[in-house]
Amino acid sequence: GAVVSQHPSWVICKSGTSVKIECRSLDFQATTMFWYRQFPKQSLMLMATSNEGSKATYEQGVEKDKFLINHASLTLSTLTVTSAHPEDSSFYICSARSMTHTDTQYFGPGTRLTVL
Amino acid sequence: GEDVEQSLFLSVREGDSSVINCTYTDSSSTYLYWYKQEPGAGLQLLTYIFSNMDMKQDQRLTVLLNKKDKHLSLRIADTQTGDSAIYFCAETNTGTASKLTFGTGTRLQVTL
């Protein structure tokens, strides 16, 4: 149980295009999902907290117009990187907090984004 | 803000025990976690401990918490080559809606 999927697992795009990444909780409902960014050989940096049916809460320094987050249902959150640039290239990982186990986050496998 | 520190690298021989250490600064931490990350993959929750516990054991894994010193450790018994990965400790307090603060990660290398 407690499986989180991400799609796509990797994506290469041209500079200036937008990329959407999906995060799904497959066998549980998640009122809260989190989006992280990880640079090579570094720890995870929380970008935003996404609650179902409401606006995401962004961490300091994260541009909300750049990284659009939508949490339309209890099993799906999306992150759209708008007008991507090479510096947006990174590993993006989502996590989901179960409604029943509220103090445990289950992580997706990550999406590697490369912007040319 | 909260700070979580780990040593960067640990090398052990197969069959030996591994001990990965973590220190944190948030005195209001409620839960402390250990996650494993293999290359190119997401994070796998290994175990977690509530802050009013001193120890938790789960098969080959033993977590020790010294709340006074804000020190957390993960012991892996009979370490196998499949245990080679990066291990992250993380902490949260209920006041921040389970926002996790991650450590810097420890790369565990298991040699034959």
PDB file of C-alpha atoms in Angstrom:
ATOM      1  CA  GLY A   1       0.000   0.000   0.000  1.00  0.00           C
ATOM      2  CA  ALA A   2       0.811   3.727   0.026  1.00  0.00           C
ATOM      3  CA  VAL A   3       2.077   3.970  -3.532  1.00  0.00           C
ATOM      4  CA  VAL A   4       2.698   7.304  -5.200  1.00  0.00           C
ATOM      5  CA  SER A   5       3.367   7.578  -8.912  1.00  0.00           C
ATOM      6  CA  GLN A   6       4.748  10.390 -11.014  1.00  0.00           C
ATOM      7  CA  HIS A   7       4.433  10.966 -14.711  1.00  0.00           C
ATOM      8  CA  PRO A   8       6.533  11.408 -16.706  1.00  0.00           C
ATOM      9  CA  SER A   9       9.595   9.848 -15.133  1.00  0.00           C
ATOM     10  CA  TRP A  10      11.823  11.965 -17.322  1.00  0.00           C
ATOM     11  CA  VAL A  11      11.305  14.748 -19.812  1.00  0.00           C
ATOM     12  CA  ILE A  12      13.502  16.792 -22.116  1.00  0.00           C
ATOM     13  CA  CYS A  13      12.096  20.050 -23.414  1.00  0.00           C
ATOM     14  CA  LYS A  14      13.193  23.168 -25.235  1.00  0.00           C
ATOM     15  CA  SER A  15      13.748  26.429 -23.436  1.00  0.00           C
ATOM     16  CA  GLY A  16      10.559  28.494 -23.269  1.00  0.00           C
ATOM     17  CA  THR A  17       8.131  25.598 -23.265  1.00  0.00           C
ATOM     18  CA  SER A  18       5.962  24.485 -20.353  1.00  0.00           C
ATOM     19  CA  VAL A  19       6.077  21.058 -18.763  1.00  0.00           C
ATOM     20  CA  LYS A  20       3.417  19.415 -16.605  1.00  0.00           C
ATOM     21  CA  ILE A  21       4.292  16.759 -14.050  1.00  0.00           C
ATOM     22  CA  GLU A  22       1.599  14.607 -12.461  1.00  0.00           C
ATOM     23  CA  CYS A  23       1.657  13.119  -8.980  1.00  0.00           C
ATOM     24  CA  ARG A  24      -0.898  10.467  -8.065  1.00  0.00           C
ATOM     25  CA  SER A  25      -1.607   8.552  -4.895  1.00  0.00           C
ATOM     26  CA  LEU A  26      -2.649   5.158  -6.223  1.00  0.00           C
ATOM     27  CA  ASP A  27      -4.161   3.383  -3.257  1.00  0.00           C
ATOM     28  CA  PHE A  28      -4.954   6.086  -0.744  1.00  0.00           C
ATOM     29  CA  GLN A  29      -6.442   9.538  -0.554  1.00  0.00           C
ATOM     30  CA  ALA A  30      -4.159  12.444   0.094  1.00  0.00           C
ATOM     31  CA  THR A  31      -5.456  15.753   1.354  1.00  0.00           C
ATOM     32  CA  THR A  32      -1.970  17.184   1.171  1.00  0.00           C
ATOM     33  CA  MET A  33       0.750  16.720  -1.384  1.00  0.00           C
ATOM     34  CA  PHE A  34       4.209  18.233  -1.368  1.00  0.00           C
ATOM     35  CA  TRP A  35       6.525  19.158  -4.221  1.00  0.00           C
ATOM     36  CA  TYR A  36      10.276  19.001  -3.767  1.00  0.00           C
ATOM     37  CA  ARG A  37      13.223  19.808  -5.928  1.00  0.00           C
ATOM     38  CA  GLN A  38      16.532  17.999  -5.691  1.00  0.00           C
ATOM     39  CA  PHE A  39      19.782  19.094  -7.287  1.00  0.00           C
ATOM     40  CA  PRO A  40      22.506  16.518  -7.980  1.00  0.00           C
ATOM     41  CA  LYS A  41      24.064  15.147  -4.811  1.00  0.00           C
ATOM     42  CA  GLN A  42      21.996  17.465  -2.660  1.00  0.00           C
ATOM     43  CA  SER A  43      19.113  17.151  -0.289  1.00  0.00           C
ATOM     44  CA  LEU A  44      15.470  17.802  -1.078  1.00  0.00           C
ATOM     45  CA  MET A  45      14.187  21.354  -1.052  1.00  0.00           C
ATOM     46  CA  LEU A  46      10.498  21.819  -0.386  1.00  0.00           C
ATOM     47  CA  MET A  47       8.937  24.000  -3.066  1.00  0.00           C
ATOM     48  CA  ALA A  48       5.287  24.055  -2.082  1.00  0.00           C
ATOM     49  CA  THR A  49       2.538  22.386  -0.112  1.00  0.00           C
ATOM     50  CA  SER A  50      -0.597  21.549  -2.023  1.00  0.00           C
ATOM     51  CA  ASN A  51      -3.966  21.013  -0.366  1.00  0.00           C
ATOM     52  CA  GLU A  52      -6.906  19.545  -2.247  1.00  0.00           C
ATOM     53  CA  GLY A  53      -9.310  22.209  -3.397  1.00  0.00           C
ATOM     54  CA  SER A  54      -7.268  25.193  -2.293  1.00  0.00           C
ATOM     55  CA  LYS A  55      -4.295  27.241  -3.411  1.00  0.00           C
ATOM     56  CA  ALA A  56      -0.833  25.899  -2.841  1.00  0.00           C
ATOM     57  CA  THR A  57       1.454  27.374  -0.211  1.00  0.00           C
ATOM     58  CA  TYR A  58       4.846  28.208  -1.658  1.00  0.00           C
ATOM     59  CA  GLU A  59       8.117  28.285   0.215  1.00  0.00           C
ATOM     60  CA  GLN A  60      10.114  31.467   0.340  1.00  0.00           C
ATOM     61  CA  GLY A  61      11.992  32.088  -2.874  1.00  0.00           C
ATOM     62  CA  VAL A  62       9.814  29.823  -5.042  1.00  0.00           C
ATOM     63  CA  GLU A  63       7.995  31.711  -7.792  1.00  0.00           C
ATOM     64  CA  LYS A  64       4.335  30.713  -7.807  1.00  0.00           C
ATOM     65  CA  ASP A  65       3.830  32.008 -11.345  1.00  0.00           C
ATOM     66  CA  LYS A  66       6.745  29.913 -12.524  1.00  0.00           C
ATOM     67  CA  PHE A  67       5.728  26.712 -10.789  1.00  0.00           C
ATOM     68  CA  LEU A  68       1.972  26.297 -11.072  1.00  0.00           C
ATOM     69  CA  ILE A  69       0.445  23.731  -8.761  1.00  0.00           C
ATOM     70  CA  ASN A  70      -3.046  22.312  -9.038  1.00  0.00           C
ATOM     71  CA  HIS A  71      -4.531  19.797  -6.599  1.00  0.00           C
ATOM     72  CA  ALA A  72      -7.879  19.042  -8.138  1.00  0.00           C
ATOM     73  CA  SER A  73      -8.676  15.782  -6.394  1.00  0.00           C
ATOM     74  CA  LEU A  74      -7.662  13.694  -3.397  1.00  0.00           C
ATOM     75  CA  THR A  75      -5.421  11.552  -5.593  1.00  0.00           C
ATOM     76  CA  LEU A  76      -3.888  13.977  -8.082  1.00  0.00           C
ATOM     77  CA  SER A  77      -1.649  17.023  -7.936  1.00  0.00           C
ATOM     78  CA  THR A  78       0.129  18.587 -10.890  1.00  0.00           C
ATOM     79  CA  LEU A  79       3.172  20.821 -11.133  1.00  0.00           C
ATOM     80  CA  THR A  80       3.585  22.883 -14.278  1.00  0.00           C
ATOM     81  CA  VAL A  81       6.944  24.474 -14.935  1.00  0.00           C
ATOM     82  CA  THR A  82       6.106  27.429 -17.134  1.00  0.00           C
ATOM     83  CA  SER A  83       8.479  28.924 -19.699  1.00  0.00           C
ATOM     84  CA  ALA A  84      11.181  26.507 -18.639  1.00  0.00           C
ATOM     85  CA  HIS A  85      14.830  27.503 -18.766  1.00  0.00           C
ATOM     86  CA  PRO A  86      17.994  25.428 -18.367  1.00  0.00           C
ATOM     87  CA  GLU A  87      18.302  26.451 -14.713  1.00  0.00           C
ATOM     88  CA  ASP A  88      14.977  24.705 -14.086  1.00  0.00           C
ATOM     89  CA  SER A  89      16.599  21.395 -14.965  1.00  0.00           C
ATOM     90  CA  SER A  90      16.364  19.268 -11.849  1.00  0.00           C
ATOM     91  CA  PHE A  91      14.844  16.212 -10.242  1.00  0.00           C
ATOM     92  CA  TYR A  92      11.316  16.952  -9.047  1.00  0.00           C
ATOM     93  CA  ILE A  93       9.813  14.693  -6.407  1.00  0.00           C
ATOM     94  CA  CYS A  94       6.315  14.752  -4.997  1.00  0.00           C
ATOM     95  CA  SER A  95       5.031  13.240  -1.806  1.00  0.00           C
ATOM     96  CA  ALA A  96       1.569  12.600  -0.465  1.00  0.00           C
ATOM     97  CA  ARG A  97       0.304  12.587   3.074  1.00  0.00           C
ATOM     98  CA  SER A  98      -2.339   9.996   3.775  1.00  0.00           C
ATOM     99  CA  MET A  99      -5.616  11.069   5.356  1.00  0.00           C
ATOM    100  CA  THR A 100      -5.338   8.184   7.812  1.00  0.00           C
ATOM    101  CA  HIS A 101      -1.612   8.360   8.568  1.00  0.00           C
ATOM    102  CA  THR A 102      -1.246  12.078   8.663  1.00  0.00           C
ATOM    103  CA  ASP A 103       2.329  12.236   9.880  1.00  0.00           C
ATOM    104  CA  THR A 104       3.850  10.069   7.186  1.00  0.00           C
ATOM    105  CA  GLN A 105       4.698  11.205   3.686  1.00  0.00           C
ATOM    106  CA  TYR A 106       5.007   8.720   0.849  1.00  0.00           C
ATOM    107  CA  PHE A 107       7.204   9.753  -2.016  1.00  0.00           C
ATOM    108  CA  GLY A 108       6.886   9.360  -5.739  1.00  0.00           C
ATOM    109  CA  PRO A 109       9.763   8.044  -7.878  1.00  0.00           C
ATOM    110  CA  GLY A 110      10.647  11.509  -9.139  1.00  0.00           C
ATOM    111  CA  THR A 111      10.706  13.237 -12.526  1.00  0.00           C
ATOM    112  CA  ARG A 112      13.947  14.294 -14.121  1.00  0.00           C
ATOM    113  CA  LEU A 113      13.506  17.467 -16.130  1.00  0.00           C
ATOM    114  CA  THR A 114      16.157  18.574 -18.607  1.00  0.00           C
ATOM    115  CA  VAL A 115      15.664  21.899 -20.350  1.00  0.00           C
ATOM    116  CA  LEU A 116      17.808  22.445 -23.429  1.00  0.00           C
TER     117      LEU A 116
ATOM    118  CA  GLY B   1      14.981  27.895  10.841  1.00  0.00           C
ATOM    119  CA  GLU B   2      15.350  24.204  11.505  1.00  0.00           C
ATOM    120  CA  ASP B   3      18.613  22.549  10.600  1.00  0.00           C
ATOM    121  CA  VAL B   4      19.347  18.867  10.110  1.00  0.00           C
ATOM    122  CA  GLU B   5      22.911  17.633   9.647  1.00  0.00           C
ATOM    123  CA  GLN B   6      24.393  14.320   8.564  1.00  0.00           C
ATOM    124  CA  SER B   7      27.848  13.086   7.687  1.00  0.00           C
ATOM    125  CA  LEU B   8      28.291  12.831   3.938  1.00  0.00           C
ATOM    126  CA  PHE B   9      29.731   9.387   3.458  1.00  0.00           C
ATOM    127  CA  LEU B  10      30.021   6.019   5.166  1.00  0.00           C
ATOM    128  CA  SER B  11      31.737   2.897   3.889  1.00  0.00           C
ATOM    129  CA  VAL B  12      31.219  -0.519   5.484  1.00  0.00           C
ATOM    130  CA  ARG B  13      31.964  -4.106   4.592  1.00  0.00           C
ATOM    131  CA  GLU B  14      29.188  -6.479   3.726  1.00  0.00           C
ATOM    132  CA  GLY B  15      27.967  -8.243   6.835  1.00  0.00           C
ATOM    133  CA  ASP B  16      29.082  -5.502   9.212  1.00  0.00           C
ATOM    134  CA  SER B  17      26.720  -3.101  10.946  1.00  0.00           C
ATOM    135  CA  SER B  18      26.262   0.442   9.637  1.00  0.00           C
ATOM    136  CA  VAL B  19      25.445   3.388  11.858  1.00  0.00           C
ATOM    137  CA  ILE B  20      24.265   6.581  10.225  1.00  0.00           C
ATOM    138  CA  ASN B  21      24.015   9.642  12.436  1.00  0.00           C
ATOM    139  CA  CYS B  22      21.877  12.746  12.291  1.00  0.00           C
ATOM    140  CA  THR B  23      21.643  15.863  14.442  1.00  0.00           C
ATOM    141  CA  TYR B  24      18.841  18.397  14.414  1.00  0.00           C
ATOM    142  CA  THR B  25      18.106  21.729  16.030  1.00  0.00           C
ATOM    143  CA  ASP B  26      14.301  21.869  16.263  1.00  0.00           C
ATOM    144  CA  SER B  27      13.426  21.173  19.885  1.00  0.00           C
ATOM    145  CA  SER B  28       9.751  20.859  18.977  1.00  0.00           C
ATOM    146  CA  SER B  29      10.264  17.956  16.582  1.00  0.00           C
ATOM    147  CA  THR B  30       7.532  15.391  16.935  1.00  0.00           C
ATOM    148  CA  TYR B  31       8.432  12.781  14.339  1.00  0.00           C
ATOM    149  CA  LEU B  32      11.825  11.833  12.953  1.00  0.00           C
ATOM    150  CA  TYR B  33      12.177   9.761   9.821  1.00  0.00           C
ATOM    151  CA  TRP B  34      14.714   7.780   7.884  1.00  0.00           C
ATOM    152  CA  TYR B  35      14.380   7.587   4.103  1.00  0.00           C
ATOM    153  CA  LYS B  36      16.458   5.654   1.567  1.00  0.00           C
ATOM    154  CA  GLN B  37      17.128   6.923  -1.938  1.00  0.00           C
ATOM    155  CA  GLU B  38      18.649   4.762  -4.625  1.00  0.00           C
ATOM    156  CA  PRO B  39      20.198   6.383  -7.729  1.00  0.00           C
ATOM    157  CA  GLY B  40      17.638   8.122  -9.907  1.00  0.00           C
ATOM    158  CA  ALA B  41      14.750   7.123  -7.690  1.00  0.00           C
ATOM    159  CA  GLY B  42      12.416   8.695  -5.187  1.00  0.00           C
ATOM    160  CA  LEU B  43      12.557   8.276  -1.442  1.00  0.00           C
ATOM    161  CA  GLN B  44      11.557   5.088   0.331  1.00  0.00           C
ATOM    162  CA  LEU B  45      10.346   5.459   3.892  1.00  0.00           C
ATOM    163  CA  LEU B  46      12.353   3.052   6.038  1.00  0.00           C
ATOM    164  CA  THR B  47      11.141   3.831   9.506  1.00  0.00           C
ATOM    165  CA  TYR B  48      10.159   6.660  11.797  1.00  0.00           C
ATOM    166  CA  ILE B  49      10.095   7.368  15.491  1.00  0.00           C
ATOM    167  CA  PHE B  50       7.907   9.546  17.636  1.00  0.00           C
ATOM    168  CA  SER B  51       9.812  12.011  19.773  1.00  0.00           C
ATOM    169  CA  ASN B  52       8.739  10.453  23.079  1.00  0.00           C
ATOM    170  CA  MET B  53      10.444   7.180  22.143  1.00  0.00           C
ATOM    171  CA  ASP B  54      14.092   6.310  22.715  1.00  0.00           C
ATOM    172  CA  MET B  55      14.394   3.347  20.407  1.00  0.00           C
ATOM    173  CA  LYS B  56      12.559   1.529  17.675  1.00  0.00           C
ATOM    174  CA  GLN B  57      13.555  -1.731  16.057  1.00  0.00           C
ATOM    175  CA  ASP B  58      12.256  -3.094  12.795  1.00  0.00           C
ATOM    176  CA  GLN B  59      14.001  -6.223  11.507  1.00  0.00           C
ATOM    177  CA  ARG B  60      17.569  -5.161  10.591  1.00  0.00           C
ATOM    178  CA  LEU B  61      16.922  -1.517  11.391  1.00  0.00           C
ATOM    179  CA  THR B  62      17.331   0.074  14.815  1.00  0.00           C
ATOM    180  CA  VAL B  63      16.610   3.738  15.411  1.00  0.00           C
ATOM    181  CA  LEU B  64      17.981   5.458  18.499  1.00  0.00           C
ATOM    182  CA  LEU B  65      16.836   8.898  19.585  1.00  0.00           C
ATOM    183  CA  ASN B  66      18.584  11.063  22.139  1.00  0.00           C
ATOM    184  CA  LYS B  67      16.167  13.929  22.477  1.00  0.00           C
ATOM    185  CA  LYS B  68      18.323  15.799  24.988  1.00  0.00           C
ATOM    186  CA  ASP B  69      21.235  15.935  22.545  1.00  0.00           C
ATOM    187  CA  LYS B  70      18.928  16.121  19.487  1.00  0.00           C
ATOM    188  CA  HIS B  71      20.726  13.139  17.993  1.00  0.00           C
ATOM    189  CA  LEU B  72      19.180  10.415  15.856  1.00  0.00           C
ATOM    190  CA  SER B  73      20.882   7.320  14.523  1.00  0.00           C
ATOM    191  CA  LEU B  74      20.014   4.478  12.190  1.00  0.00           C
ATOM    192  CA  ARG B  75      21.747   1.148  12.649  1.00  0.00           C
ATOM    193  CA  ILE B  76      21.571  -1.391   9.852  1.00  0.00           C
ATOM    194  CA  ALA B  77      22.557  -4.861  10.979  1.00  0.00           C
ATOM    195  CA  ASP B  78      24.224  -7.308   8.592  1.00  0.00           C
ATOM    196  CA  THR B  79      24.612  -4.678   5.895  1.00  0.00           C
ATOM    197  CA  GLN B  80      24.153  -5.953   2.357  1.00  0.00           C
ATOM    198  CA  THR B  81      25.266  -4.565  -1.013  1.00  0.00           C
ATOM    199  CA  GLY B  82      21.616  -3.759  -1.693  1.00  0.00           C
ATOM    200  CA  ASP B  83      21.728  -1.320   1.203  1.00  0.00           C
ATOM    201  CA  SER B  84      24.078   0.940  -0.772  1.00  0.00           C
ATOM    202  CA  ALA B  85      22.145   4.178  -1.229  1.00  0.00           C
ATOM    203  CA  ILE B  86      21.751   7.658   0.185  1.00  0.00           C
ATOM    204  CA  TYR B  87      20.020   7.835   3.538  1.00  0.00           C
ATOM    205  CA  PHE B  88      18.173  10.956   4.598  1.00  0.00           C
ATOM    206  CA  CYS B  89      16.934  11.756   8.044  1.00  0.00           C
ATOM    207  CA  ALA B  90      14.042  14.196   8.299  1.00  0.00           C
ATOM    208  CA  GLU B  91      12.053  15.808  11.036  1.00  0.00           C
ATOM    209  CA  THR B  92       8.697  17.459  11.405  1.00  0.00           C
ATOM    210  CA  ASN B  93       6.628  19.120  14.071  1.00  0.00           C
ATOM    211  CA  THR B  94       2.860  19.222  14.091  1.00  0.00           C
ATOM    212  CA  GLY B  95       2.899  22.992  14.029  1.00  0.00           C
ATOM    213  CA  THR B  96       4.007  22.989  10.421  1.00  0.00           C
ATOM    214  CA  ALA B  97       1.476  20.536   9.029  1.00  0.00           C
ATOM    215  CA  SER B  98       4.012  17.789   8.574  1.00  0.00           C
ATOM    216  CA  LYS B  99       6.421  19.884   6.570  1.00  0.00           C
ATOM    217  CA  LEU B 100       9.569  17.803   6.509  1.00  0.00           C
ATOM    218  CA  THR B 101      13.028  19.232   6.969  1.00  0.00           C
ATOM    219  CA  PHE B 102      15.601  16.927   5.441  1.00  0.00           C
ATOM    220  CA  GLY B 103      19.173  16.321   6.364  1.00  0.00           C
ATOM    221  CA  THR B 104      21.961  16.583   3.864  1.00  0.00           C
ATOM    222  CA  GLY B 105      21.991  12.843   3.198  1.00  0.00           C
ATOM    223  CA  THR B 106      24.599  10.168   3.915  1.00  0.00           C
ATOM    224  CA  ARG B 107      25.894   8.048   1.087  1.00  0.00           C
ATOM    225  CA  LEU B 108      26.366   4.473   2.306  1.00  0.00           C
ATOM    226  CA  GLN B 109      28.777   2.360   0.323  1.00  0.00           C
ATOM    227  CA  VAL B 110      28.859  -1.356   1.046  1.00  0.00           C
ATOM    228  CA  THR B 111      31.988  -3.178  -0.073  1.00  0.00           C
ATOM    229  CA  LEU B 112      32.619  -6.887  -0.438  1.00  0.00           C
TER     230      LEU B 112
END
